[in-house]
CSV table of C-alpha atoms in Angstrom, one decimal:
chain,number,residue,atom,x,y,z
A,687,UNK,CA,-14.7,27.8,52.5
A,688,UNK,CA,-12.5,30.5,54.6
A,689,UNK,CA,-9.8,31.3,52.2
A,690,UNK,CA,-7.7,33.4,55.1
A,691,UNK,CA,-8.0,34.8,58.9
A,692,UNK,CA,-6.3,37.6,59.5
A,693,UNK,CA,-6.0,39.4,62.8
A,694,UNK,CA,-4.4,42.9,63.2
A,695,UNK,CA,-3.8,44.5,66.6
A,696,UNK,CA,-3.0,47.7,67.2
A,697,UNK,CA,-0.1,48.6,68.2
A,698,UNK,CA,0.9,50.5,71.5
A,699,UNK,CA,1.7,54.0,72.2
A,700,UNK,CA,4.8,53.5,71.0
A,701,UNK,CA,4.0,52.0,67.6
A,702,UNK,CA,5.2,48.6,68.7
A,703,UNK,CA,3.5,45.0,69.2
A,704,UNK,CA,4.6,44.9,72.5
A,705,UNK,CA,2.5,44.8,75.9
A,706,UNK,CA,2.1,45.3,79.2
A,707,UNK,CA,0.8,43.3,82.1
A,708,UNK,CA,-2.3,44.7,83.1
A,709,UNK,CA,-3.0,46.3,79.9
A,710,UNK,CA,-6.4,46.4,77.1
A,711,UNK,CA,-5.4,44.7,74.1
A,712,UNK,CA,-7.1,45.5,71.3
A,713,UNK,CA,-7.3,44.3,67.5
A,714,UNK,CA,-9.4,43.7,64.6
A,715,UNK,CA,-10.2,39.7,62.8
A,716,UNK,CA,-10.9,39.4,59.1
A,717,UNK,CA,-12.8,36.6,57.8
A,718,UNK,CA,-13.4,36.0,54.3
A,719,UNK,CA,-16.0,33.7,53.1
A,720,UNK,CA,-15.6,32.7,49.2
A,721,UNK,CA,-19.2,30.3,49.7
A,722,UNK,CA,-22.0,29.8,52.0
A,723,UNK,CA,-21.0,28.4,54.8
A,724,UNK,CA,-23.2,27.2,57.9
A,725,UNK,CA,-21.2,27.6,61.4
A,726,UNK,CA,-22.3,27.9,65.3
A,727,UNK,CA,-19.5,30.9,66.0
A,728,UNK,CA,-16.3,32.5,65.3
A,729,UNK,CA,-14.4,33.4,68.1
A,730,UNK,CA,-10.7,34.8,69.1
A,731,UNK,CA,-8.7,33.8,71.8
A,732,UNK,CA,-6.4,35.3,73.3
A,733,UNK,CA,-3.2,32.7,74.5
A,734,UNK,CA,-0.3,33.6,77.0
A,735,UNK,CA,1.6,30.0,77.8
A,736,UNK,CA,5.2,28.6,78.8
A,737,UNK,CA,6.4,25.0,78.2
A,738,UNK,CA,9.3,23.1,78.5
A,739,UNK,CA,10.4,20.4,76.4
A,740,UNK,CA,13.9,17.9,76.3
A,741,UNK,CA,14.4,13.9,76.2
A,742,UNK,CA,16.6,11.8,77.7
A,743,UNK,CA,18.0,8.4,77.2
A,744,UNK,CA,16.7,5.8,80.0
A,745,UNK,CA,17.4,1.7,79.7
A,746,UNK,CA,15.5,-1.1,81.8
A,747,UNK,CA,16.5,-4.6,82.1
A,748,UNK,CA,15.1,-7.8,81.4
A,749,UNK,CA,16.3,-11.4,82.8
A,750,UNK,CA,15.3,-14.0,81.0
A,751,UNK,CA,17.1,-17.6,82.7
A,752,UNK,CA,20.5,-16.6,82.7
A,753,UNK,CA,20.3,-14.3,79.9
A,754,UNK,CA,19.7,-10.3,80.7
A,755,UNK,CA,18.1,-7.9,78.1
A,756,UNK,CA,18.6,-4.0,77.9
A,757,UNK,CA,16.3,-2.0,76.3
A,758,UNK,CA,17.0,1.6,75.8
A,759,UNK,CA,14.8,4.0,74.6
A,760,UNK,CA,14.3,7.8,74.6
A,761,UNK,CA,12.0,9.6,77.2
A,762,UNK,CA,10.2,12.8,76.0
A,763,UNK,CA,9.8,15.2,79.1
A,764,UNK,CA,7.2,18.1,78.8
A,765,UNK,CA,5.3,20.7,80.8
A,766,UNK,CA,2.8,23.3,80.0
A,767,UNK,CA,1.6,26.3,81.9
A,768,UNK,CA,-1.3,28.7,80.8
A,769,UNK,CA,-0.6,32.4,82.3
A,770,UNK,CA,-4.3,34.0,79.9
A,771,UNK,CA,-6.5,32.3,78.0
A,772,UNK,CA,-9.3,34.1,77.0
A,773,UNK,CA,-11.5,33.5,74.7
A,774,UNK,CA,-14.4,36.3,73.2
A,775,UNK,CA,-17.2,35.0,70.4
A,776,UNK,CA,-17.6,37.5,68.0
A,777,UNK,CA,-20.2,35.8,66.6
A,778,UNK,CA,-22.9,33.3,68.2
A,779,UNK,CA,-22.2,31.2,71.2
A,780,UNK,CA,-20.6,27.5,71.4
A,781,UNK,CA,-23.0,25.1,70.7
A,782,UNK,CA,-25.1,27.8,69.8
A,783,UNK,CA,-28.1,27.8,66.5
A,784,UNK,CA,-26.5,27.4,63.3
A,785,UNK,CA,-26.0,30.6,61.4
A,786,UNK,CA,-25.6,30.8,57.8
A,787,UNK,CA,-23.4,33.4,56.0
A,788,UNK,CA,-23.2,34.4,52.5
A,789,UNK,CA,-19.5,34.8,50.7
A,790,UNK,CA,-18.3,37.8,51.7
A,791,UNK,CA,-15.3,39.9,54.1
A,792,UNK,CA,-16.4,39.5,57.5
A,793,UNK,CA,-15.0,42.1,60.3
A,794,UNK,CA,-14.8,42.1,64.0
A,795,UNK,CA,-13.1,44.3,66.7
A,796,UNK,CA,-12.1,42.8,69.7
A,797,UNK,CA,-10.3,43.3,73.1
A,798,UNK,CA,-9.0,41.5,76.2
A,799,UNK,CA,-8.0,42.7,79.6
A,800,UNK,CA,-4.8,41.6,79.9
A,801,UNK,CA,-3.9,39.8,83.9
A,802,UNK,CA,-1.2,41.8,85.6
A,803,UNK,CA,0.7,38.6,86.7
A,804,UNK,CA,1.7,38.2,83.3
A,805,UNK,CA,5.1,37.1,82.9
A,806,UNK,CA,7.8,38.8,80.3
A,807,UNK,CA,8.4,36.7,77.0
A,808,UNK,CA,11.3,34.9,76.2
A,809,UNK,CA,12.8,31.6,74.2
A,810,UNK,CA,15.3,29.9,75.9
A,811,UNK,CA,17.2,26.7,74.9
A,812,UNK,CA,14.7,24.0,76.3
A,813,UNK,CA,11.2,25.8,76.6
A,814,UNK,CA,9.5,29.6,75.6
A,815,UNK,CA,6.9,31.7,77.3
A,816,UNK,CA,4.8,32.9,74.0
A,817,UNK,CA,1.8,35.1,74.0
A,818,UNK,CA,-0.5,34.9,70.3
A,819,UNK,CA,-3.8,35.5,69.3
A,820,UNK,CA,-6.0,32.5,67.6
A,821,UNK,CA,-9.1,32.8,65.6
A,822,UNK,CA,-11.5,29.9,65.5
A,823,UNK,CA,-14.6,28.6,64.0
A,824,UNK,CA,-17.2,26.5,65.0
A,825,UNK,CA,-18.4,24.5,62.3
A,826,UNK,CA,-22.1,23.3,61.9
A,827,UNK,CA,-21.1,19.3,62.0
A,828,UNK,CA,-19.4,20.2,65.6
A,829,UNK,CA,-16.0,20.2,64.8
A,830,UNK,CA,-13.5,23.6,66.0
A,831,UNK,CA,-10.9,24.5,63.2
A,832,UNK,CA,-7.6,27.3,64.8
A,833,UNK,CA,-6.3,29.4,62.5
A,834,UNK,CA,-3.0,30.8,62.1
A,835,UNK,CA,-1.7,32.3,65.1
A,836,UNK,CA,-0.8,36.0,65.6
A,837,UNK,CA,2.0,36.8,68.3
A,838,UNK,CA,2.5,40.1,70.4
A,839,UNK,CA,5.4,39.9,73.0
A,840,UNK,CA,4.7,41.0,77.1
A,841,UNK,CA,7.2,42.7,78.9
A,842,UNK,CA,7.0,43.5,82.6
A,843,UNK,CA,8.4,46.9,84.3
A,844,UNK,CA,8.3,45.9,88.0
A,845,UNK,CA,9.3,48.4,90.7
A,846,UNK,CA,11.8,46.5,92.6
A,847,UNK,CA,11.6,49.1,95.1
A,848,UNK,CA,8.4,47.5,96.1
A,849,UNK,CA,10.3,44.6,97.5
A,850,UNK,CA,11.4,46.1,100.7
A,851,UNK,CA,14.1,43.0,100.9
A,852,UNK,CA,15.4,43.5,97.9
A,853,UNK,CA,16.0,47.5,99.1
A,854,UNK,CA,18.2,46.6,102.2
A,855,UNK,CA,22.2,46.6,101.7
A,856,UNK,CA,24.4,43.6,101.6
A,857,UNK,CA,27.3,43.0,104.2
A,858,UNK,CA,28.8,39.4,103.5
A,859,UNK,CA,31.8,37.8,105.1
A,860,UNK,CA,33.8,34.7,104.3
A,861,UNK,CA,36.6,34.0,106.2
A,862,UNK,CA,39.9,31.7,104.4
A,863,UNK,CA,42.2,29.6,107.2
A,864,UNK,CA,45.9,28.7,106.0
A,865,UNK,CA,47.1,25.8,107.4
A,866,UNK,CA,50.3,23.4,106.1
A,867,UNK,CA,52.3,21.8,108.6
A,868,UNK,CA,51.1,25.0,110.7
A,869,UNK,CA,48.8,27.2,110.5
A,870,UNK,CA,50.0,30.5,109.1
A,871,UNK,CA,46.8,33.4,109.4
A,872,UNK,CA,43.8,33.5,107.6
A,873,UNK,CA,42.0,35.9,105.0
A,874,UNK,CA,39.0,37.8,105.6
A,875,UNK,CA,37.1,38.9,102.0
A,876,UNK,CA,34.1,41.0,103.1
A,877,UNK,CA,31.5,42.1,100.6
A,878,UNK,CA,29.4,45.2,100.2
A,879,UNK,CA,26.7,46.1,97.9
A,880,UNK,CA,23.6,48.8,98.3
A,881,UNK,CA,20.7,46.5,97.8
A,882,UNK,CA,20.5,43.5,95.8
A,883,UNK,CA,17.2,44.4,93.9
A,884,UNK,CA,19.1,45.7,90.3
A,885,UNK,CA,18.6,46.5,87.3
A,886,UNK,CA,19.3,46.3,83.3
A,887,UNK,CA,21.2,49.2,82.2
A,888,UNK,CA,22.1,49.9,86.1
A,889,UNK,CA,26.0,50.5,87.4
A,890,UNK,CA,26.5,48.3,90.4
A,891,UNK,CA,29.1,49.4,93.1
A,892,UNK,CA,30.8,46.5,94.7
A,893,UNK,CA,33.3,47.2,97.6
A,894,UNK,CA,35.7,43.8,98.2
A,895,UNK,CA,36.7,44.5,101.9
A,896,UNK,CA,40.1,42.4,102.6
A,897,UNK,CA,42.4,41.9,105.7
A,898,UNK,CA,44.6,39.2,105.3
A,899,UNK,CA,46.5,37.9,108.0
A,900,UNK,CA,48.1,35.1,105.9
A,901,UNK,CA,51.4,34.8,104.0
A,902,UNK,CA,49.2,33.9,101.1
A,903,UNK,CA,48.8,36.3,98.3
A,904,UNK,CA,45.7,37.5,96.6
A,905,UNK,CA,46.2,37.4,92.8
A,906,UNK,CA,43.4,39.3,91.8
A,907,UNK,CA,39.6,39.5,92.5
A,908,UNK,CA,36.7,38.1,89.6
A,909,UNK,CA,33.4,39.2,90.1
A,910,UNK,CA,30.5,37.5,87.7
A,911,UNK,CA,27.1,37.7,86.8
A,912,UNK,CA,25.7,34.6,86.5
A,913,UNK,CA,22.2,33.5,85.0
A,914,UNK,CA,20.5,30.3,86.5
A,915,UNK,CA,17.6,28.5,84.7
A,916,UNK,CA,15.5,25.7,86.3
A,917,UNK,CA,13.2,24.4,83.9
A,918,UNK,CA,10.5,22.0,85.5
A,919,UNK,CA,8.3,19.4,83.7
A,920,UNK,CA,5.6,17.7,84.5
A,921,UNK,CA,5.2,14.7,82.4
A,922,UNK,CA,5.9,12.1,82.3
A,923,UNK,CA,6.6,12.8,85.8
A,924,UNK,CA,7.9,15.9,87.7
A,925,UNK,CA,12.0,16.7,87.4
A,926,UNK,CA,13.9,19.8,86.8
A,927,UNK,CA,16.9,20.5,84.5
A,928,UNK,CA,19.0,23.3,84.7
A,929,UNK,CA,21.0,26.0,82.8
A,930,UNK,CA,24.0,28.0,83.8
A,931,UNK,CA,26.2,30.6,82.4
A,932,UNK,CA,28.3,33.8,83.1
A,933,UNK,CA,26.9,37.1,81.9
A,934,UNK,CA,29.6,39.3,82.3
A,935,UNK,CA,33.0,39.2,84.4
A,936,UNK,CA,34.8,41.7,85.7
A,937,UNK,CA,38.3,41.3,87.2
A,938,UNK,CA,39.6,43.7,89.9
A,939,UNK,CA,42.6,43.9,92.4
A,940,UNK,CA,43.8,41.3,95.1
A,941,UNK,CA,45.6,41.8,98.2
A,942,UNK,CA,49.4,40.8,99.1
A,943,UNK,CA,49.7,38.3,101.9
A,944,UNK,CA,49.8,40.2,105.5
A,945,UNK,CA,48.2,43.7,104.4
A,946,UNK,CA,44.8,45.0,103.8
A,947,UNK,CA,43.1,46.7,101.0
A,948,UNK,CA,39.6,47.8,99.8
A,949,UNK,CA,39.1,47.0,96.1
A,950,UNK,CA,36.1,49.0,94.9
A,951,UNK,CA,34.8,48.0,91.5
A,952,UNK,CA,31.7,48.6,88.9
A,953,UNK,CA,29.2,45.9,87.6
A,954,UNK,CA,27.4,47.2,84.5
A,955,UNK,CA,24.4,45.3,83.8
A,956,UNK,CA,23.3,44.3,80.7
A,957,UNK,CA,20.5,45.8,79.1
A,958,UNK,CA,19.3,43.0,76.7
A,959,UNK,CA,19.0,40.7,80.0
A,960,UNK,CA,15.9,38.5,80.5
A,961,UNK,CA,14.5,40.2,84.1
A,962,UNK,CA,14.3,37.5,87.1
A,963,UNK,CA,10.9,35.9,86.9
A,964,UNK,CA,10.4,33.9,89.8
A,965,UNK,CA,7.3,35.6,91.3
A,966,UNK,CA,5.4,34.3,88.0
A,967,UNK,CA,6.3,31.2,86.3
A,968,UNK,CA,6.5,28.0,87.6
A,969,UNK,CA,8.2,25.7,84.4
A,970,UNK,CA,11.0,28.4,83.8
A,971,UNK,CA,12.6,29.8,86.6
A,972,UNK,CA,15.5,32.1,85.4
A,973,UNK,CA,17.1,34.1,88.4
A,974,UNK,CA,21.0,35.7,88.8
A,975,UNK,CA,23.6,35.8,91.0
A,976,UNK,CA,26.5,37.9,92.1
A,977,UNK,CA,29.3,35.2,92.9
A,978,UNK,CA,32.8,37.1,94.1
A,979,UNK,CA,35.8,35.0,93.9
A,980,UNK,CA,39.3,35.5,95.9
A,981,UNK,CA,42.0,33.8,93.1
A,982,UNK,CA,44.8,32.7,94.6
A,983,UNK,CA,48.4,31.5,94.4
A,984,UNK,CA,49.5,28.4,94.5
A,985,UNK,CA,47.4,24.7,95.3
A,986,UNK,CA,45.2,26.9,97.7
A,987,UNK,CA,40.7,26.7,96.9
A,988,UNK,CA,40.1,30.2,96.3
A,989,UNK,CA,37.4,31.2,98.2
A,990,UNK,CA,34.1,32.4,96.8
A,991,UNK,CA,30.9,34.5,98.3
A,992,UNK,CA,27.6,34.3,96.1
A,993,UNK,CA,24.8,36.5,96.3
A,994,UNK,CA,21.6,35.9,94.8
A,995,UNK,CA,20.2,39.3,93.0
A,996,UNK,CA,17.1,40.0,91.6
A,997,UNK,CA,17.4,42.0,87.8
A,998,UNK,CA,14.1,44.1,87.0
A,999,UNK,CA,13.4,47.2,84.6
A,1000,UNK,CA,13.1,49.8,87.5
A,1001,UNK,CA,15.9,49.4,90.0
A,1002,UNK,CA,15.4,48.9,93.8
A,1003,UNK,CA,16.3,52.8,95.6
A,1004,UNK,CA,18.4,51.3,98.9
A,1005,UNK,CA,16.9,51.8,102.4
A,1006,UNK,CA,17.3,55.3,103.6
């Protein structure tokens, strides 16, 4: 019988188990034999997947004569998407002649061109995007034993500069009325931002453009980064869930009522941020947001401006 796998990859230039899109992996498997065994292949296979998993509690009703019945019960809600899956025999073909091999320490090299549309991996509260290597054998009564998986982790250094939208600067306006028994002005907040492709590591300037015409006070300004994730399933039918929370905050000045001000102020992006992956996963969508927000005195709705940003490695150079 096959006492252990073993797959070893080599590491990148960098002495790390950590890949690109686009790249040759590359890795050596191991297969000891402590009998003779009879099998049609071995084979490696090389897995990049995301899936989503949660439940929920859902409850139908019966009526039975005058009498109604609830049954509740728990929905399990799942997806799965394959990004690589690429298999190489290393010995014999599927459904190929038996081949017998004496005990011994079999040893294979293999590699695999990996896609470039490969997304970055991550683990997130309801679902992962993992990346492994699996051995396999084919046995000689027909049946395929996967052994023990080996993991490596993708990350993707886009250029957002290659995005010519995400290049252009930002000019955004939202305009606050005043009125009790009359009205009494309103506030303008206009925002201003170089280009709204970012990323980790990168200093943000953010210009908060205010005239305010009102009576009404600005207390102070709160800009936040804020993550969204959608998760999508597709069993047992298709419905999304979704994930929110604030990266970072970062509170500036306001404006007294009647005067105008420009409140200029820095967003420092994280560097241990999961990069916006929209362009290349459909179950977990995680993309970020800019939202501005005007706090105010008294029973007033402060008003807010939100921009949607993309976050990459390699940050977007603004339109000349």
């Amino acid at each position: 019988m096959v006492r252990d796998i073993n797959v070893y990859l080599e590491p990148n230039s960098n002495g790390t188990f950590m890949y690109y899109p686009g790249h040759l992996i590359k890795g050596t498997v191991e297969y000891p034999l402590d009998h003779v065994a009879n099998i049609h292949c071995f084979s490696v296979t090389v897995v990049g997947k995301a899936q989503v998993n949660w439940s929920k509690d859902e409850s139908t009703s019966h009526r039975s004569g005058d009498t109604i019945t609830i049954e509740r019960y728990t929905v399990n809600c799942w997806g799965e998407e394959f990004f690589v899956e690429e298999e190489t025999y290393l010995m014999g073909l599927k459904k190929g002649p038996l081949i017998t091999l004496q005990p011994g320490i079999y040893r294979f090299n293999f590699s695999c061109q990996l896609p470039h549309n490969l997304p970055s991996s991550l683990s997130t509260r309801l679902g992962d995007i993992s990346y492994y290597v699996e051995s396999n054998i084919d046995h000689e009564n027909s049946y395929k034993i996967c052994f023990g998986h080996t993991p490596f982790d993708i990350v993707r250094y886009d250029d957002l500069s290659l995005y010519p939208e995400l290049r252009l600067p930002l000019k955004f306006e939202e305009v606050k009325s005043f009125c009790f028994i009359f009205c009494t002005g309103s506030l303008i907040m206009t925002v201003i931002m170089p280009c709204t492709g970012l990323a980790i590591g990168q200093s943000v300037p953010i210009k908060i453009c205010y005239l305010n015409k009102s009576n009404v006070d600005v207390k102070q300004t709160t800009v936040n980064l804020k993550r969204l994730i959608l998760y999508t399933c597709h069993h047992p039918k298709t419905e999304t869930k979704k994930d929110s929370d604030i990266i970072m905050s970062v509170v500036a000045e306001g404006v007294n009522g009647r005067a105008s001000k420009d409140v200029d102020t820095i967003l420092d992006i994280p560097t241990n941020l999961i990069c916006s992956n929209d362009k290349f996963c459909k179950l977990i969508n995680i993309s970020y947001s800019i939202d501005i927000e005007a706090e105010l005195g008294g029973c007033h709705i402060n008003p807010k401006i939100n921009i949607p940003v993309t976050i990459g490695h390699l940050p977007a150079r603004p339109h000349p």
